[in-house]
CSV table of C-alpha atoms in Angstrom, one decimal:
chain,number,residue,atom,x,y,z
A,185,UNK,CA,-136.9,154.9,-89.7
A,186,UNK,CA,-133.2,153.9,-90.3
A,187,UNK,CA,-130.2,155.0,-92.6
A,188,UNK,CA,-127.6,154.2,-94.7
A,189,UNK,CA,-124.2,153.5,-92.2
A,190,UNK,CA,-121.3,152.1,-92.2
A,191,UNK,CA,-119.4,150.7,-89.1
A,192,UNK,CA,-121.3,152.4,-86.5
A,193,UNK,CA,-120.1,151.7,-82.7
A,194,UNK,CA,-122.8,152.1,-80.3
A,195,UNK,CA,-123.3,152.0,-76.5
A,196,UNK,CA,-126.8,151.3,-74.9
A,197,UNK,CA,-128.9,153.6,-72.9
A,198,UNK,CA,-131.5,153.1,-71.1
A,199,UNK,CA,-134.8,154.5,-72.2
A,200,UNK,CA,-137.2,154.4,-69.7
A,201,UNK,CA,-135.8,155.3,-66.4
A,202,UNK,CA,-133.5,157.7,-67.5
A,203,UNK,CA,-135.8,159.8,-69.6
A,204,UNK,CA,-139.1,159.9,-67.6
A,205,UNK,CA,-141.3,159.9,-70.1
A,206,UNK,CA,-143.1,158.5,-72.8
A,207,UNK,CA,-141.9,156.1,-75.8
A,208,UNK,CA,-142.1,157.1,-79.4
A,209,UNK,CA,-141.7,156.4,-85.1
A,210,UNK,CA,-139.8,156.3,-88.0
A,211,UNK,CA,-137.6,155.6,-92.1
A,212,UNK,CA,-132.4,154.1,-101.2
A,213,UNK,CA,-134.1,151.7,-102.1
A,214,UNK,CA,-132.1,148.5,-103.9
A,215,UNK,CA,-132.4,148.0,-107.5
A,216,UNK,CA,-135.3,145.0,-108.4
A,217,UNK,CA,-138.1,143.6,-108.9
A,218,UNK,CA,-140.9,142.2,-106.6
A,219,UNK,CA,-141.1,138.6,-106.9
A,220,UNK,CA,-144.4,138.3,-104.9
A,221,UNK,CA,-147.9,138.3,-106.3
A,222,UNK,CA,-149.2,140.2,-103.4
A,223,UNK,CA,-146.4,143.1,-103.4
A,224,UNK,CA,-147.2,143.5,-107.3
A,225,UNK,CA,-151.1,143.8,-106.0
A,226,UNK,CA,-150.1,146.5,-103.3
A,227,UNK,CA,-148.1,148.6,-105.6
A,228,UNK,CA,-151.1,149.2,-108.1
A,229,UNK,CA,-153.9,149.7,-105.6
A,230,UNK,CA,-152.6,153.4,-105.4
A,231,UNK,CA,-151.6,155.1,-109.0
A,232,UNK,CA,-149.6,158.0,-106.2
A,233,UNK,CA,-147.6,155.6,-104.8
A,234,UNK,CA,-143.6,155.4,-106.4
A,235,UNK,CA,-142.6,152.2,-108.4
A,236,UNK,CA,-141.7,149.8,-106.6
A,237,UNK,CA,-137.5,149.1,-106.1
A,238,UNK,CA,-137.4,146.8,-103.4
A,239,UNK,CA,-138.4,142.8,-103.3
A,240,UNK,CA,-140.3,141.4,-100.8
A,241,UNK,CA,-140.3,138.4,-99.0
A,242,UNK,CA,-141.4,135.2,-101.2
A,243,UNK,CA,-145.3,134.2,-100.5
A,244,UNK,CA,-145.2,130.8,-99.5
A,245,UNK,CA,-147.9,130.1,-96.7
A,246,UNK,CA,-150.5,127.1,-98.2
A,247,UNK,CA,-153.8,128.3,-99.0
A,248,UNK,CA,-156.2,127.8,-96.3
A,249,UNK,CA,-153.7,127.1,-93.8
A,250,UNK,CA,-154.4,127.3,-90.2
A,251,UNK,CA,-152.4,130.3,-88.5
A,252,UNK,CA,-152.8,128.2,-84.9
A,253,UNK,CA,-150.9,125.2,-86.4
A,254,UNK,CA,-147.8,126.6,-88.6
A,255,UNK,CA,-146.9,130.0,-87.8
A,256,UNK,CA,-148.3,132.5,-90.7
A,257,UNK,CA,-145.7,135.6,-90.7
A,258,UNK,CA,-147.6,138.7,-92.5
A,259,UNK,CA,-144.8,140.9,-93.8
A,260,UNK,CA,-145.8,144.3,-93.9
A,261,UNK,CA,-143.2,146.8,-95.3
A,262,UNK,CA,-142.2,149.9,-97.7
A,263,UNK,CA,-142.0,148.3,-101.6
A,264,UNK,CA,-143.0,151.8,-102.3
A,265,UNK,CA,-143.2,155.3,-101.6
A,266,UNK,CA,-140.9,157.6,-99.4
A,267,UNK,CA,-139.7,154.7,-97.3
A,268,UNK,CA,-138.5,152.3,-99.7
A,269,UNK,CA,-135.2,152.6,-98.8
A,270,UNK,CA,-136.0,151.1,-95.2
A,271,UNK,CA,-137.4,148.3,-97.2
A,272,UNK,CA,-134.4,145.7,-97.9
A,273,UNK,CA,-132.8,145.7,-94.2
A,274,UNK,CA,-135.8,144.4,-92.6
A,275,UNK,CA,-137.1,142.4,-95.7
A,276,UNK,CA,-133.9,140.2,-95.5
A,277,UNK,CA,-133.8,140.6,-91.5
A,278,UNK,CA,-137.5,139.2,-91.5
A,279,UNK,CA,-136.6,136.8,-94.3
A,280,UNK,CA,-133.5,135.8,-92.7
A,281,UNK,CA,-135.5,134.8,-89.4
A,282,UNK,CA,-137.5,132.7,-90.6
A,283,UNK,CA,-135.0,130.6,-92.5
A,284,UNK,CA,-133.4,130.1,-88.9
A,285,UNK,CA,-136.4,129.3,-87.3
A,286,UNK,CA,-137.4,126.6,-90.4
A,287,UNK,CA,-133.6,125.7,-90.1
A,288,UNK,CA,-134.0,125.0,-86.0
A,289,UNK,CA,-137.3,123.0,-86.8
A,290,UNK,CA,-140.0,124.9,-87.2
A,291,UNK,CA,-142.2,126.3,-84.6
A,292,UNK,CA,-144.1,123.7,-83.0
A,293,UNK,CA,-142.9,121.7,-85.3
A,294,UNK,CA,-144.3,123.2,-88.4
A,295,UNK,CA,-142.4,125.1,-90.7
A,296,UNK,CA,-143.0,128.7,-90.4
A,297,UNK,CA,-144.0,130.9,-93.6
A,298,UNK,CA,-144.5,134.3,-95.2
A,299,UNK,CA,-146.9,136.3,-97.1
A,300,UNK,CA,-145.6,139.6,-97.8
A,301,UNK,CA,-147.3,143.4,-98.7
A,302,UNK,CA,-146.2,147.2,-99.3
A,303,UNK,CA,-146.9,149.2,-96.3
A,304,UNK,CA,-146.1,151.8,-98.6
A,305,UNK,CA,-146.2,155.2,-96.6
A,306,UNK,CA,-148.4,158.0,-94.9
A,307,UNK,CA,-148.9,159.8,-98.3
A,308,UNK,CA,-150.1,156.7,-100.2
A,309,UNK,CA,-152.4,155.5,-97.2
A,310,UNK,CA,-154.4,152.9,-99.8
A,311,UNK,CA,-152.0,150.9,-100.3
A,312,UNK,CA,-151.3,150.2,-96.5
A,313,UNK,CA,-154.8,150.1,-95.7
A,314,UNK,CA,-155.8,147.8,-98.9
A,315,UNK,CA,-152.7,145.5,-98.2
A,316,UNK,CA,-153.2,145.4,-94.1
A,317,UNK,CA,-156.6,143.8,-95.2
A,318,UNK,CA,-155.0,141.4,-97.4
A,319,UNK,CA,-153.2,139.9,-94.4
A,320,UNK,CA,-155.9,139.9,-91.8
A,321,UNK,CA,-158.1,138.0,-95.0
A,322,UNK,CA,-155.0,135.5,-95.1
A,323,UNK,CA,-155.3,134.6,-91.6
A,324,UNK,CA,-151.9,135.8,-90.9
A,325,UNK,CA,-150.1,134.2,-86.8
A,326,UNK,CA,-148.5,137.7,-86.6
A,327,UNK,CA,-148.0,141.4,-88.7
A,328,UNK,CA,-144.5,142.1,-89.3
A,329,UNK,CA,-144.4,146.0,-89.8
A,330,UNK,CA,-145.0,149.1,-90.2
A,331,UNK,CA,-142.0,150.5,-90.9
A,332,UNK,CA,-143.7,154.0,-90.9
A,333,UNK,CA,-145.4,155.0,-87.2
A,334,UNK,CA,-147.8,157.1,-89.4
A,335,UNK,CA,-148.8,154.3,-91.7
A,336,UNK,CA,-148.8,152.2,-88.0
A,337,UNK,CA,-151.5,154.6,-86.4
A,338,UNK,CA,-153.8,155.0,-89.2
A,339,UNK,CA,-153.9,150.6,-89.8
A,340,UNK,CA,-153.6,149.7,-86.0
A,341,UNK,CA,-157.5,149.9,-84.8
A,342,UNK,CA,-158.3,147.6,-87.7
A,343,UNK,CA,-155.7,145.3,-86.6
A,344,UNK,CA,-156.5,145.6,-83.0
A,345,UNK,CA,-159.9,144.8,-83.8
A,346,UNK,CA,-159.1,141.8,-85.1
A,347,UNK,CA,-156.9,140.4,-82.8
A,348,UNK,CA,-153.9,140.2,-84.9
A,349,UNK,CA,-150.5,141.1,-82.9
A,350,UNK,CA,-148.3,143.4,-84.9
A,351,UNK,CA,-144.7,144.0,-84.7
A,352,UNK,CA,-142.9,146.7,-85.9
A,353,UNK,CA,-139.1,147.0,-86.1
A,354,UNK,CA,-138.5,151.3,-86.5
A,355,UNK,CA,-141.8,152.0,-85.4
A,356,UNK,CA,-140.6,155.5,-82.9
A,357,UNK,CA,-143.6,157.6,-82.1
A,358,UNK,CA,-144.5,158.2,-78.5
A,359,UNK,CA,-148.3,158.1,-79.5
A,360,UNK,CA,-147.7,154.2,-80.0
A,361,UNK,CA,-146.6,153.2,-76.7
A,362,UNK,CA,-149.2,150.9,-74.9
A,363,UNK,CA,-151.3,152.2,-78.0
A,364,UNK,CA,-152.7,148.5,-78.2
A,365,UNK,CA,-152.8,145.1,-76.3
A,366,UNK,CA,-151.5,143.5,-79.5
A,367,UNK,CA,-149.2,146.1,-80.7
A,368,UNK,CA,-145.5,145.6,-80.2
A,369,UNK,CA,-142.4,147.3,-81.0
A,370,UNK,CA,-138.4,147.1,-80.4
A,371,UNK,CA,-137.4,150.4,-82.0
A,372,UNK,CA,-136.1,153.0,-79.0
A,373,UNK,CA,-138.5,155.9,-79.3
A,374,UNK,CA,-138.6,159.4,-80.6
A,375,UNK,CA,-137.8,160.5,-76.8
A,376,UNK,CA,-134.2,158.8,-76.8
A,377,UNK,CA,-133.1,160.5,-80.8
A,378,UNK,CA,-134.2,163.8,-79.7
A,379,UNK,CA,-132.7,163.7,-76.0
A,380,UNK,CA,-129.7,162.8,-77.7
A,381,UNK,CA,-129.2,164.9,-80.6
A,382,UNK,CA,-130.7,168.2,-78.3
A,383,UNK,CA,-127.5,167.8,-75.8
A,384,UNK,CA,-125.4,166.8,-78.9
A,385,UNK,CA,-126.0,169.8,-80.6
A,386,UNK,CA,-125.2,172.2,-77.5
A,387,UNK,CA,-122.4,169.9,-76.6
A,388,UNK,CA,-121.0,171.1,-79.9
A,389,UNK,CA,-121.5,174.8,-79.0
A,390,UNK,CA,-124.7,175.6,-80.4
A,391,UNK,CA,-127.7,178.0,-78.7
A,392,UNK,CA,-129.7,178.8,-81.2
A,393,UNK,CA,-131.1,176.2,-83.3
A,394,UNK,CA,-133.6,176.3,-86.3
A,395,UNK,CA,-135.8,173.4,-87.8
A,396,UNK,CA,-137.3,172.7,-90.6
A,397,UNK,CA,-139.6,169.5,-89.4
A,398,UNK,CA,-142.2,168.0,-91.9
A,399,UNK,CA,-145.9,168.0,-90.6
A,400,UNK,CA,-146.2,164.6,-89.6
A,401,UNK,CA,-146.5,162.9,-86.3
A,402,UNK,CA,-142.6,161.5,-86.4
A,403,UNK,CA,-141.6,164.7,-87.6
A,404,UNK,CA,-143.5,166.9,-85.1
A,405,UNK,CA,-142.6,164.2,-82.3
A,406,UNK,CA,-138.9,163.8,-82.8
A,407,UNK,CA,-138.9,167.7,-83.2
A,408,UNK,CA,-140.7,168.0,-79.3
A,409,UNK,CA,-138.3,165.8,-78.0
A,410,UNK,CA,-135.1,167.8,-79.4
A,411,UNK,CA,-136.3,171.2,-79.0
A,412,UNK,CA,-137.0,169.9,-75.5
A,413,UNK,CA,-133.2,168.6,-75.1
A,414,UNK,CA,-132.0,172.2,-76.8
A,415,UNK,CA,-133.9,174.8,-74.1
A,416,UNK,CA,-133.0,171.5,-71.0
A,417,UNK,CA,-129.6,172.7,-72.0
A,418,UNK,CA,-129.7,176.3,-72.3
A,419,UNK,CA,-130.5,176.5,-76.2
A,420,UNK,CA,-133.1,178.0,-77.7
A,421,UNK,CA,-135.2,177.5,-81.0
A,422,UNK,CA,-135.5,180.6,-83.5
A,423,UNK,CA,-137.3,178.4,-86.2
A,424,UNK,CA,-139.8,175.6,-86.2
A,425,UNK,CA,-140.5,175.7,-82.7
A,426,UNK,CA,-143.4,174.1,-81.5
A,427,UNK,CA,-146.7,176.0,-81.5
A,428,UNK,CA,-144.9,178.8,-84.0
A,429,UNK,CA,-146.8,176.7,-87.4
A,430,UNK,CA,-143.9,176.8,-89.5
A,431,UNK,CA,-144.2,172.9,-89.9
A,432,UNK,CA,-143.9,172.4,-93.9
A,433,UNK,CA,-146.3,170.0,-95.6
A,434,UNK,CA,-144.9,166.4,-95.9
A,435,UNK,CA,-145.6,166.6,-99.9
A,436,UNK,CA,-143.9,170.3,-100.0
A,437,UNK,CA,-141.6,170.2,-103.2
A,438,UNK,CA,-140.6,174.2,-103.1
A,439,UNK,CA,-138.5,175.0,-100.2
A,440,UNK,CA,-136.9,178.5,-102.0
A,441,UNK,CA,-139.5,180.8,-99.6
A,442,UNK,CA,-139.1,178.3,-96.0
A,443,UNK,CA,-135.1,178.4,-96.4
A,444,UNK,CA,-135.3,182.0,-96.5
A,445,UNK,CA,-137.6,182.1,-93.9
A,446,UNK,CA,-135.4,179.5,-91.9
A,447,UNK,CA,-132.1,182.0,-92.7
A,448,UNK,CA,-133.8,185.0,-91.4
A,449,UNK,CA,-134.2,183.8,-88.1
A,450,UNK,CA,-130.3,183.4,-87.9
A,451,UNK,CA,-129.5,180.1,-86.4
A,452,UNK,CA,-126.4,178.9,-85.6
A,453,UNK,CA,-127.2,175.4,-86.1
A,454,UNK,CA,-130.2,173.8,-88.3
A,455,UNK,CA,-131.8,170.7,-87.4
A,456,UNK,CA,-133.6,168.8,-91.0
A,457,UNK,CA,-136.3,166.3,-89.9
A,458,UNK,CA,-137.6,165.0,-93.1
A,459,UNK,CA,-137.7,161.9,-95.3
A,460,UNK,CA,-137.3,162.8,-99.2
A,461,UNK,CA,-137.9,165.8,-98.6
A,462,UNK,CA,-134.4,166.4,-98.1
A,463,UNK,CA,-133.5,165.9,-102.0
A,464,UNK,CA,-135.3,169.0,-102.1
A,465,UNK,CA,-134.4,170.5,-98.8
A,466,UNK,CA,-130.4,170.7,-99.3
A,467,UNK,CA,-130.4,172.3,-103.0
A,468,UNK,CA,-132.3,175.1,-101.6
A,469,UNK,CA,-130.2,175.5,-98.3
A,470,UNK,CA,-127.2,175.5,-100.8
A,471,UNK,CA,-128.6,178.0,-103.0
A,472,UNK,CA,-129.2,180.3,-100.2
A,473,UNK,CA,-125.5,180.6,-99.3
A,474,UNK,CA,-126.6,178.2,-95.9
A,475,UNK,CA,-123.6,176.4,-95.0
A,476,UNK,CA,-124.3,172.9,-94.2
A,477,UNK,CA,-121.3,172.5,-91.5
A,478,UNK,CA,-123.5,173.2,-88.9
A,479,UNK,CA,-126.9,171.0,-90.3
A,480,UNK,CA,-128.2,167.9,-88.7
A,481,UNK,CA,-130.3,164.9,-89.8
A,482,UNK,CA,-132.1,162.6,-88.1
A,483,UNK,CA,-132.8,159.1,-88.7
A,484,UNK,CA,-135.6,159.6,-91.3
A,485,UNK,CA,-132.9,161.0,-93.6
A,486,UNK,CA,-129.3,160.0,-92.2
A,487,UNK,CA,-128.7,158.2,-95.4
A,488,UNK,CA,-125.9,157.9,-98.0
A,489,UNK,CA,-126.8,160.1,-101.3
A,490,UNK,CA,-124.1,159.2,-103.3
A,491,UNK,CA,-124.7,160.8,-106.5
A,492,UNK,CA,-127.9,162.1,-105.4
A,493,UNK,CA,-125.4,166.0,-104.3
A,494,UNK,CA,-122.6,167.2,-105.7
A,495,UNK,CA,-119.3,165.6,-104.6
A,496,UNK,CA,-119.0,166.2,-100.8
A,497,UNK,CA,-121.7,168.4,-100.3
A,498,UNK,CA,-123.1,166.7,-97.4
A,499,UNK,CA,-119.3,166.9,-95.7
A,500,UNK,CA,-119.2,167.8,-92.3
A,501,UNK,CA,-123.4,167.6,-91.8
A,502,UNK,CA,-123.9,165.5,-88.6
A,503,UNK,CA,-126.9,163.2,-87.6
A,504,UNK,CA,-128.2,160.8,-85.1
A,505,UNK,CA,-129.7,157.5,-85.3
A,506,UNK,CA,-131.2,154.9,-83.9
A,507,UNK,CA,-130.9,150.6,-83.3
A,508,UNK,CA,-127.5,149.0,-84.0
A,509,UNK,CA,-124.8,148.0,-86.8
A,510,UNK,CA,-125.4,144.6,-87.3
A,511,UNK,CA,-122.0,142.7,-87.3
A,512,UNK,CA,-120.5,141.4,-90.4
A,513,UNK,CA,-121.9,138.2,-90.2
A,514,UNK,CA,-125.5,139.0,-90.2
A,515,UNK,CA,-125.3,141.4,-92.9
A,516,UNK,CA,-123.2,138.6,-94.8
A,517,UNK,CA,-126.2,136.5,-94.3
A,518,UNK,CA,-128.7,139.1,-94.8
A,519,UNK,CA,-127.1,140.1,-98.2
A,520,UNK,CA,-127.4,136.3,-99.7
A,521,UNK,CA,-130.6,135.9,-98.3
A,522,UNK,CA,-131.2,139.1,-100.3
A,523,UNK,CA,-129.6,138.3,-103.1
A,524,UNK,CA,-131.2,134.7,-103.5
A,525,UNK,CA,-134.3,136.3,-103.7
A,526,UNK,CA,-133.7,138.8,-106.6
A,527,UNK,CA,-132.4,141.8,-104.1
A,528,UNK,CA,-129.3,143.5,-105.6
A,529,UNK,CA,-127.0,145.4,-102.8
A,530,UNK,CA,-128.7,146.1,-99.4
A,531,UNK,CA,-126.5,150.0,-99.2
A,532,UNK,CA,-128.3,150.1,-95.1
A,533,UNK,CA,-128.9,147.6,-92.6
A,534,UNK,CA,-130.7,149.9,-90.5
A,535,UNK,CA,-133.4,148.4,-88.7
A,536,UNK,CA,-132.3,144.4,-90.5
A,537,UNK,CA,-131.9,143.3,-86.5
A,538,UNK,CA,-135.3,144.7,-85.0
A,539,UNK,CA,-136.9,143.2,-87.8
A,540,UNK,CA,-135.1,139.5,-87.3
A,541,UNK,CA,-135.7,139.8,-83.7
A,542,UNK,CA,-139.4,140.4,-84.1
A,543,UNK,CA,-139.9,137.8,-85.9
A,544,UNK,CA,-137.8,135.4,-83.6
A,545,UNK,CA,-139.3,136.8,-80.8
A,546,UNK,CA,-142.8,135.9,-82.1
A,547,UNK,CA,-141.7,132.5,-83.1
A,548,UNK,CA,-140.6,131.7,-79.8
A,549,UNK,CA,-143.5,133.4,-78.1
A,550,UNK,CA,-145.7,130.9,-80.1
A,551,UNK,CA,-143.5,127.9,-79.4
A,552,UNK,CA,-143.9,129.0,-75.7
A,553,UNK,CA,-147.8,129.1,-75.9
A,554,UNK,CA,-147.9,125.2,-77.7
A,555,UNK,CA,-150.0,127.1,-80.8
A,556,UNK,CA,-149.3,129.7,-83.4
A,557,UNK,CA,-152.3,131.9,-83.0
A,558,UNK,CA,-152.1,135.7,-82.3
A,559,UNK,CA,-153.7,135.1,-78.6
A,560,UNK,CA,-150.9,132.6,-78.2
A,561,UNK,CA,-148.2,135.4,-79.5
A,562,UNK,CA,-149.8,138.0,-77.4
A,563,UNK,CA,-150.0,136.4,-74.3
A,564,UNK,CA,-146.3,135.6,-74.3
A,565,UNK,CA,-144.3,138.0,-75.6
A,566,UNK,CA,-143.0,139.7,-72.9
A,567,UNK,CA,-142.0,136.2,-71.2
A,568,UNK,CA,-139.6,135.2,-74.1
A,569,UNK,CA,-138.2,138.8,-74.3
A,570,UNK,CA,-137.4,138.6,-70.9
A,571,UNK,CA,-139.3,140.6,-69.1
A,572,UNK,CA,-139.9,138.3,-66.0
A,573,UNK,CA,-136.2,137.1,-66.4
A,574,UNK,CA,-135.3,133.4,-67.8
A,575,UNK,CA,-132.0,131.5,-68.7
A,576,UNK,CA,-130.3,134.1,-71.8
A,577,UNK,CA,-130.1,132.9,-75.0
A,578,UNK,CA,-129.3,134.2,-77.9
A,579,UNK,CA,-130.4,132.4,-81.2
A,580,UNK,CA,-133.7,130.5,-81.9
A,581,UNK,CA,-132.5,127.7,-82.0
A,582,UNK,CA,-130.9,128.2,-78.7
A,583,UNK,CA,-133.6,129.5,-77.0
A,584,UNK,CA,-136.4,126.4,-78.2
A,585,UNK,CA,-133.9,124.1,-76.4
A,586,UNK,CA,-134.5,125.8,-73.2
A,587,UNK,CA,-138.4,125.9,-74.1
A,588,UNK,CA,-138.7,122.6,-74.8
A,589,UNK,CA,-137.1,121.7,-71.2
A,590,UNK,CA,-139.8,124.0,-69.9
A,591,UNK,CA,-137.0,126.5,-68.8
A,592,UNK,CA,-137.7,130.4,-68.7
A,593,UNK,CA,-135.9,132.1,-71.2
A,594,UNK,CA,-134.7,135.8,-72.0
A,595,UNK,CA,-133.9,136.5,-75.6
A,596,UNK,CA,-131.1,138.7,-76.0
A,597,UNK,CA,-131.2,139.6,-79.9
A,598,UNK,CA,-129.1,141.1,-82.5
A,599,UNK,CA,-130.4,144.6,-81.7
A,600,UNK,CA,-129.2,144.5,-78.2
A,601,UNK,CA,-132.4,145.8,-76.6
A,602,UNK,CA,-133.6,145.3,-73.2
A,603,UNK,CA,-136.6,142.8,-72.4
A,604,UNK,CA,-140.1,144.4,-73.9
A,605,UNK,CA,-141.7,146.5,-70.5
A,606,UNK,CA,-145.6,147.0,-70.1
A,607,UNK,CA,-146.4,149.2,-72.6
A,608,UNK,CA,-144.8,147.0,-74.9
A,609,UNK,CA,-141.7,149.0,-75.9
A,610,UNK,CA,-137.8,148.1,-75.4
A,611,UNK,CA,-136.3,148.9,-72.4
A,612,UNK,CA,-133.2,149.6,-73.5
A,613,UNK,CA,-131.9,150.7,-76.7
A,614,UNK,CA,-129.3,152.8,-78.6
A,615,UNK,CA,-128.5,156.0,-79.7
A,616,UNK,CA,-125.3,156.9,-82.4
A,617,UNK,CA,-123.8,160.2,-83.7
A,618,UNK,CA,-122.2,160.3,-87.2
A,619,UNK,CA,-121.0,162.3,-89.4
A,620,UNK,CA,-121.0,162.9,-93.1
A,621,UNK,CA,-117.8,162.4,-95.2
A,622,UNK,CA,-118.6,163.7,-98.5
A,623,UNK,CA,-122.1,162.1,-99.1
A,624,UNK,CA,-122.1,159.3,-97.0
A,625,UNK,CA,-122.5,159.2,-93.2
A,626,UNK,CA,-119.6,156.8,-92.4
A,627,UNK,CA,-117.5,158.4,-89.3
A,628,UNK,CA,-118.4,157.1,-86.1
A,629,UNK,CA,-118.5,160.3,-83.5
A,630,UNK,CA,-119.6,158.7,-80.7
A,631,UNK,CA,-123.1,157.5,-78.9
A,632,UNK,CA,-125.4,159.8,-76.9
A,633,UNK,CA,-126.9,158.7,-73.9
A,634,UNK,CA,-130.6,160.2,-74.3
């Protein structure tokens, strides 16, 4: 899960070695209008699930096509719901791929194509579950998505059980590392935000932190992992700790009677893990005379509100975040491929990279393999991302030279990860701090090594 930021500078940290554990799952939306039959399709199949106000990738895989000999790319991604706003960045990353990779030739000589579906999110289930269908129907090469690890986990034993790799590019839950054979992911984890942003908020003077965390497994997950990080550093959690049930539901609209119960415990710092909850969230911290100062968001809400507050309300709040600022040229090129297809402004890139090296990194492993089935994908993902070394390269068109002279390559993407390890999650990644100035998280603090 991503957010809206402007010039981020960011340093990488390693994610397995240095933090022992497990890997981990995350998330307004652009003004438009789907152009795709199927995203129109996915945005009725559940009346609960919000208009849609992104556009999706243009469907343009022949019918009947044969995912083995042109490579089929299943988009799967929020059109809809609380996670729309994740949707443009890797809708245009995605999109933005694949016109590389048709641009360099194809894979295996084929042009690659799209079909494209709402993911939608955990509280509109039926529209993942109706659209994740779709795809494996379509005979899709690979899944691109979920955006959403909770909409991942509930649609990943049906695509395991097909034998459809899947790809997601913010996907941070621990409970998804090595959760499947064909399930991949280049999103640092839930372990590396919270690491961070626990010895980030004690680094700023802080002991005793409250939460208010959203009952959902990225919000109870990232919340482990910084509460973890807090009492590692000698902090401790008055509110929303682990075990202590004050988890709010994640379709709570009332926070009047939590906030109070948040301001009795007497923090000194408050922690907000939530998507659009927030919207909700902040009036009611405001209205109880909480100052803000001292608040911090996560990725799942680290986005720009504009209008959403008052003038400057959100000044001085603090967050963390995960992946990396794309430079100006790929968001250049991300914005016109955007644009072109009915996209108005894309306000965060967050997660654009992941999803353009996903796709790039199934491309190639399919170009490596001689076929574009999922077994194909599967069985060679880890070689192109490097895992068992290889000549670097960094575009696709780059890196099917060195395939095509039977060299071992290493991609080395936009995102800046390290090659995919065993359980299929980055082995390197990246971690920033920012802060708010007035609505809008633009100042660079500095990056956390988690």
């Amino acid at each position: 899960m991503p957010a809206h930021l402007r010039g981020r500078t960011v340093t990488a940290l390693a994610v397995g070695a240095a933090l022992a554990t497990s890997l981990a799952a995350c998330s307004t939306p652009s003004a438009g209008s789907s152009n795709s039959a199927s995203a129109s399709t996915s945005a009725s199949a559940s009346a609960s699930a919000s208009a849609s106000s992104t556009v999706a990738a243009p469907t343009d895989c022949p019918s009947g096509s044969d995912p083995a000999k042109q490579f089929k790319l299943g988009t799967f991604l929020p059109l809809t719901g609380s996670l729309a706003f994740l949707g443009p960045a890797a809708i245009s990353g995605g999109g933005l791929a694949i016109q590389d990779i048709n641009a360099a030739g194809g894979v295996n000589g084929q042009k690659a194509c799209t079909i494209s579906t709402d993911s939608s999110d955990a509280d509109n289930a039926t529209v993942g579950s109706t659209n994740i269908k779709k795809l494996l129907q379509d005979r899709v090469s690979a899944i691109l998505g979920a955006e959403s690890s909770s909409v991942t986990l509930n649609v990943l034993p049906t695509v395991s059980a097909s034998n459809t790799v899947m790809f997601s590019p913010a996907n941070t839950a621990d409970s998804l590392s090595g959760a499947s054979k064909w399930y991949f992911r280049d999103a640092p984890p839930n372990t590396v935000e919270g690491n961070a942003l626990g010895k980030q908020i004690v680094a700023d003077g802080f002991s005793k932190v409250g939460m208010l965390v959203f009952n959902d497994p990225y919000g109870t997950n990232l919340r482990d992992a910084t509460q973890k990080a807090i009492e590692g550093a000698g902090g401790t959690v008055v509110y929303g700790a682990r075990g202590k049930n004050q988890e709010f539901p994640s379709k709570e609209t009332n926070f009047q009677s939590i906030v109070g119960q948040l301001k009795a415990s007497n923090p000194d710092a408050i922690v907000v893990i939530a998507f659009d909850q927030t919207k909700q969230i902040i009036p009611a911290m405001v209205s109880a005379g909480i100052s803000l100062k001292h608040t911090y968001f996560v990725d799942g809400n680290l986005n720009d509100y504009g209008t959403e507050f008052p003038a400057n309300t959100l000044t001085g709040v603090t967050g963390s975040t995960q992946g990396v600022n794309p430079n100006a040229a790929f968001k250049s090129k991300a914005q016109a491929w955007y644009t072109q297809h009915g996209g108005s402004t894309i306000t965060s890139y967050s997660y654009g990279p992941e999803a353009y090296d996903g796709v790039v990194l199934m491309a190639l492993a399919a170009q490596k393999g001689g076929d574009s089935s999922s077994a194909t994908i599967q069985k060679n993902m880890l070689d192109v991302s490097g895992a068992n070394g290889g000549t670097v390269c960094k575009s696709y068109a780059d890196c099917l030279a060195l395939l095509k002279q039977k060299k071992a390559i290493h991609y080395e993407g936009l995102a800046g990860i390290g090659p995919l390890n065993a359980k299929h999650d980055p082995s390197t990644g990246y971690i920033s701090i920012f802060k708010y100035k007035g609505n809008t998280p633009s100042e660079f603090v500095n990056s956390v090594k988690g």
